[in-house]
Structures are given as C-alpha cells and as structure tokens.
Backbone as a printed PyTorch tensor [residue, N CA C, xyz], in Angstrom:
tensor([[[  7.1030,  52.7920, -62.9880],
         [  5.9670,  52.7530, -63.8180],
         [  5.8690,  53.9960, -64.6750]],

        [[  7.0200,  54.5620, -64.9230],
         [  7.1180,  55.7110, -65.7820],
         [  7.7240,  56.9260, -65.0600]],

        [[  7.9520,  57.8920, -65.8180],
         [  8.6530,  59.1050, -65.2440],
         [  7.6230,  60.0340, -64.5320]],

        [[  6.3810,  59.9010, -64.8220],
         [  5.3720,  60.7720, -64.1760],
         [  4.9060,  60.1550, -62.8980]],

        [[  4.9840,  60.8040, -61.7840],
         [  4.4810,  60.3120, -60.5280],
         [  2.9810,  60.0730, -60.5830]],

        [[  2.5640,  58.9380, -60.0360],
         [  1.1930,  58.5710, -60.0440],
         [  0.8010,  57.9360, -58.6880]],

        [[  0.6830,  58.7660, -57.6300],
         [  0.4640,  58.1470, -56.2890],
         [ -0.9720,  57.5350, -56.2840]],

        [[ -0.9940,  56.5280, -55.3910],
         [ -2.3340,  55.8570, -55.2220],
         [ -3.4130,  56.8130, -54.7120]],

        [[ -4.6380,  56.3860, -54.8710],
         [ -5.7890,  57.2400, -54.6010],
         [ -5.8560,  57.5280, -53.0830]],

        [[ -5.3840,  56.6350, -52.1950],
         [ -5.4120,  56.9290, -50.7600],
         [ -4.4780,  58.0680, -50.4660]],

        [[ -3.2760,  58.0070, -51.0030],
         [ -2.3290,  59.1180, -50.7850],
         [ -2.8410,  60.4210, -51.4020]],

        [[ -3.4540,  60.3520, -52.5780],
         [ -3.9870,  61.5640, -53.1790],
         [ -5.0310,  62.2230, -52.2710]],

        [[ -5.9380,  61.3940, -51.6900],
         [ -6.9470,  61.9350, -50.7650],
         [ -6.2750,  62.5890, -49.5680]],

        [[ -5.3210,  61.9180, -48.9660],
         [ -4.6460,  62.4410, -47.7860],
         [ -4.0000,  63.7720, -48.1160]],

        [[ -3.3190,  63.8220, -49.2200],
         [ -2.6610,  65.0910, -49.6570],
         [ -3.6520,  66.2250, -49.8140]],

        [[ -4.8470,  65.8950, -50.2550],
         [ -5.8940,  66.8990, -50.4600],
         [ -6.6410,  67.2270, -49.1620]],

        [[ -6.3410,  66.5010, -48.0700],
         [ -6.9950,  66.7420, -46.8510],
         [ -8.3630,  66.1370, -46.7550]],

        [[ -8.6070,  65.1470, -47.6750],
         [ -9.9090,  64.4720, -47.6930],
         [ -9.8270,  63.1220, -47.0270]],

        [[-11.0050,  62.5940, -46.6180],
         [-11.0630,  61.2800, -46.1260],
         [-10.7600,  60.3060, -47.2480]],

        [[-10.1470,  59.1820, -46.9040],
         [ -9.8070,  58.1830, -47.9090],
         [-10.9180,  57.1960, -48.0520]],

        [[-10.6300,  56.2070, -48.9740],
         [-11.5680,  55.1710, -49.1930],
         [-11.1540,  53.8810, -48.4880]],

        [[-10.3060,  54.0260, -47.3920],
         [ -9.7740,  52.8590, -46.7080],
         [-10.8230,  51.9770, -46.1560]],

        [[-11.9680,  52.5140, -45.7180],
         [-13.0190,  51.6560, -45.1880],
         [-13.6110,  50.7500, -46.2550]],

        [[-13.5260,  51.1630, -47.5290],
         [-14.0390,  50.3630, -48.6580],
         [-12.9770,  49.4020, -49.1590]],

        [[-11.7440,  49.5520, -48.7790],
         [-10.6540,  48.7370, -49.1770],
         [-10.3230,  47.7450, -48.0440]],

        [[ -9.4420,  48.0680, -47.1770],
         [ -9.0330,  47.2180, -46.1320],
         [-10.1530,  46.9980, -45.0520]],

        [[-10.9280,  48.0410, -44.8390],
         [-12.0590,  47.8910, -43.8810],
         [-13.0410,  46.8930, -44.3580]],

        [[-13.2810,  46.7940, -45.6320],
         [-14.2130,  45.7520, -46.1540],
         [-13.6930,  44.3590, -45.9250]],

        [[-12.3890,  44.1800, -46.0100],
         [-11.7410,  42.9050, -45.7660],
         [-12.0330,  42.5000, -44.3220]],

        [[-11.8070,  43.4640, -43.4110],
         [-12.0540,  43.2350, -41.9620],
         [-13.4970,  42.8230, -41.7550]],

        [[-14.4140,  43.5270, -42.3070],
         [-15.8970,  43.2040, -42.1350],
         [-16.2080,  41.8660, -42.6530]],

        [[-15.7260,  41.5210, -43.8410],
         [-16.0080,  40.1480, -44.4180],
         [-15.4010,  39.0820, -43.6200]],

        [[-14.1840,  39.3260, -43.0840],
         [-13.5450,  38.3430, -42.2470],
         [-14.3760,  38.0790, -41.0110]],

        [[-14.8470,  39.1050, -40.3540],
         [-15.6600,  38.9870, -39.1790],
         [-16.9370,  38.2190, -39.4830]],

        [[-17.5390,  38.5650, -40.6380],
         [-18.7570,  37.8430, -41.0190],
         [-18.5150,  36.3560, -41.2040]],

        [[-17.2990,  35.9840, -41.5770],
         [-16.9650,  34.6160, -41.7570],
         [-16.4910,  33.9400, -40.5130]],

        [[-16.4170,  34.7020, -39.4200],
         [-15.9930,  34.1780, -38.1470],
         [-14.4560,  34.1240, -37.9410]],

        [[-13.7470,  34.8780, -38.6920],
         [-12.3100,  34.9530, -38.5050],
         [-11.9250,  36.4620, -38.4050]],

        [[-10.6540,  36.6630, -38.1160],
         [-10.1250,  38.0040, -37.9360],
         [ -9.1900,  38.3080, -39.1070]],

        [[ -9.0470,  39.5950, -39.3920],
         [ -8.0630,  40.0730, -40.4020],
         [ -7.2190,  41.2030, -39.6980]],

        [[ -6.3480,  40.8350, -38.7950],
         [ -5.6870,  41.8550, -37.9890],
         [ -4.7890,  42.7540, -38.7710]],

        [[ -4.1130,  42.2890, -39.7620],
         [ -3.2310,  43.1930, -40.5750],
         [ -4.1290,  44.2120, -41.3160]],

        [[ -5.1930,  43.7680, -41.8840],
         [ -6.0740,  44.7490, -42.5500],
         [ -6.7150,  45.7110, -41.5990]],

        [[ -7.0680,  45.2720, -40.3550],
         [ -7.5940,  46.1460, -39.3660],
         [ -6.5340,  47.1970, -38.9560]],

        [[ -5.3040,  46.7070, -38.7790],
         [ -4.2290,  47.6700, -38.4010],
         [ -4.0170,  48.6810, -39.4750]],

        [[ -3.9510,  48.2540, -40.7350],
         [ -3.7270,  49.2220, -41.8550],
         [ -4.8540,  50.2620, -41.8890]],

        [[ -6.1410,  49.7630, -41.6950],
         [ -7.2370,  50.6910, -41.6700],
         [ -7.0680,  51.7130, -40.6280]],

        [[ -6.7140,  51.2420, -39.3810],
         [ -6.4890,  52.1850, -38.2520],
         [ -5.3580,  53.1470, -38.5450]],

        [[ -4.2910,  52.6750, -39.1200],
         [ -3.1970,  53.5930, -39.3960],
         [ -3.5680,  54.6170, -40.4050]],

        [[ -4.3000,  54.2850, -41.4080],
         [ -4.7260,  55.3280, -42.3880],
         [ -5.7090,  56.3280, -41.7060]],

        [[ -6.5870,  55.8500, -40.9090],
         [ -7.4470,  56.8030, -40.1380],
         [ -6.6080,  57.7260, -39.2430]],

        [[ -5.6180,  57.2220, -38.6600],
         [ -4.7350,  57.9860, -37.8410],
         [ -4.0600,  59.1250, -38.6810]],

        [[ -3.5780,  58.7520, -39.8220],
         [ -2.9980,  59.6950, -40.7610],
         [ -3.9840,  60.7550, -41.1880]],

        [[ -5.2540,  60.2910, -41.5320],
         [ -6.2820,  61.2360, -41.8790],
         [ -6.4810,  62.3160, -40.8080]],

        [[ -6.3860,  61.9000, -39.5820],
         [ -6.6840,  62.8010, -38.4280],
         [ -5.4770,  63.6940, -38.0670]],

        [[ -4.2450,  63.1830, -38.2560],
         [ -3.1570,  63.9500, -37.6790],
         [ -1.8990,  64.0500, -38.5180]],

        [[ -1.8730,  63.5880, -39.7010],
         [ -0.7130,  63.7040, -40.5320],
         [  0.0770,  62.4320, -40.5710]],

        [[  1.0990,  62.4180, -41.4170],
         [  1.8740,  61.2710, -41.6760],
         [  2.6210,  60.6780, -40.4420]],

        [[  2.8440,  59.4250, -40.4080],
         [  3.6430,  58.7640, -39.4060],
         [  4.9610,  58.4340, -39.9520]],

        [[  5.9680,  58.3120, -39.0280],
         [  7.2990,  57.9190, -39.5090],
         [  7.2820,  56.4100, -39.7550]],

        [[  8.2190,  55.9350, -40.4800],
         [  8.4000,  54.4680, -40.6750],
         [  8.5280,  53.7320, -39.3310]],

        [[  9.2080,  54.3350, -38.3850],
         [  9.4230,  53.7280, -37.0740],
         [  8.0630,  53.6100, -36.3480]],

        [[  7.2210,  54.6150, -36.5100],
         [  5.9320,  54.5970, -35.7980],
         [  5.0530,  53.4640, -36.4380]],

        [[  5.1000,  53.3380, -37.7760],
         [  4.3070,  52.2990, -38.4090],
         [  4.8650,  50.9280, -37.9620]],

        [[  6.1460,  50.7760, -37.9800],
         [  6.7410,  49.4590, -37.6000],
         [  6.3770,  49.1020, -36.1510]],

        [[  6.4060,  50.0760, -35.2700],
         [  6.0430,  49.8480, -33.8840],
         [  4.6220,  49.3630, -33.7460]],

        [[  3.6910,  49.9120, -34.4930],
         [  2.2890,  49.5100, -34.4210],
         [  2.0630,  48.1220, -35.0790]],

        [[  2.8210,  47.8340, -36.1500],
         [  2.6010,  46.5810, -36.8700],
         [  3.3930,  45.4060, -36.2160]],

        [[  4.4890,  45.6680, -35.5550],
         [  5.3630,  44.6400, -35.0760],
         [  4.6200,  43.5740, -34.3060]],

        [[  3.6920,  43.8780, -33.3680],
         [  3.0300,  42.8320, -32.6080],
         [  2.2300,  41.8970, -33.4970]],

        [[  1.7580,  42.3540, -34.6370],
         [  0.9480,  41.5600, -35.5330],
         [  1.8290,  40.6120, -36.4020]],

        [[  3.0430,  41.0130, -36.5380],
         [  3.9040,  40.2820, -37.4560],
         [  4.7970,  39.2500, -36.8040]],

        [[  4.7790,  39.2520, -35.4670],
         [  5.5130,  38.2460, -34.6910],
         [  6.8970,  38.5510, -34.4730]]])
C-alpha cells in the first residue's frame, strides 16, 4: 500500500505503550454475539491476545498459533 509504513491503529497504540481499542473492535463483536445468544470464539481469542500483548509485550507466531489452534480445529 505504498512505500511509507502505515501500521494499524492497534499496533500504533501498543508501540506507544497505550491501551488499544480492541474492546471496541473485536470485543464489541463478542458482546453482540452474546446478546444474540451465540458465541464468537475467534473474536474473543483475538481480544484476549491483544490484551496479553498490552500487558506483557509481543508474542511469537508460535505462541499465537498455540492459543488459536484449539479454536480452528
């Protein structure tokens, strides 16, 4: 998308050491799904992963895969 890096707002927030807007993105999907009587496990897992990164730093791809694998079958 061009020669100039343009990271997403979630990554920008993490790099600045700020909380992200993940609760308003994926977290909102989880909340709406619950209100409709269904689950959104992938969105819930992504929300949890981003909160984990906010608290303690980046995860390796293997760590992410390990956490997501049970949800993906």
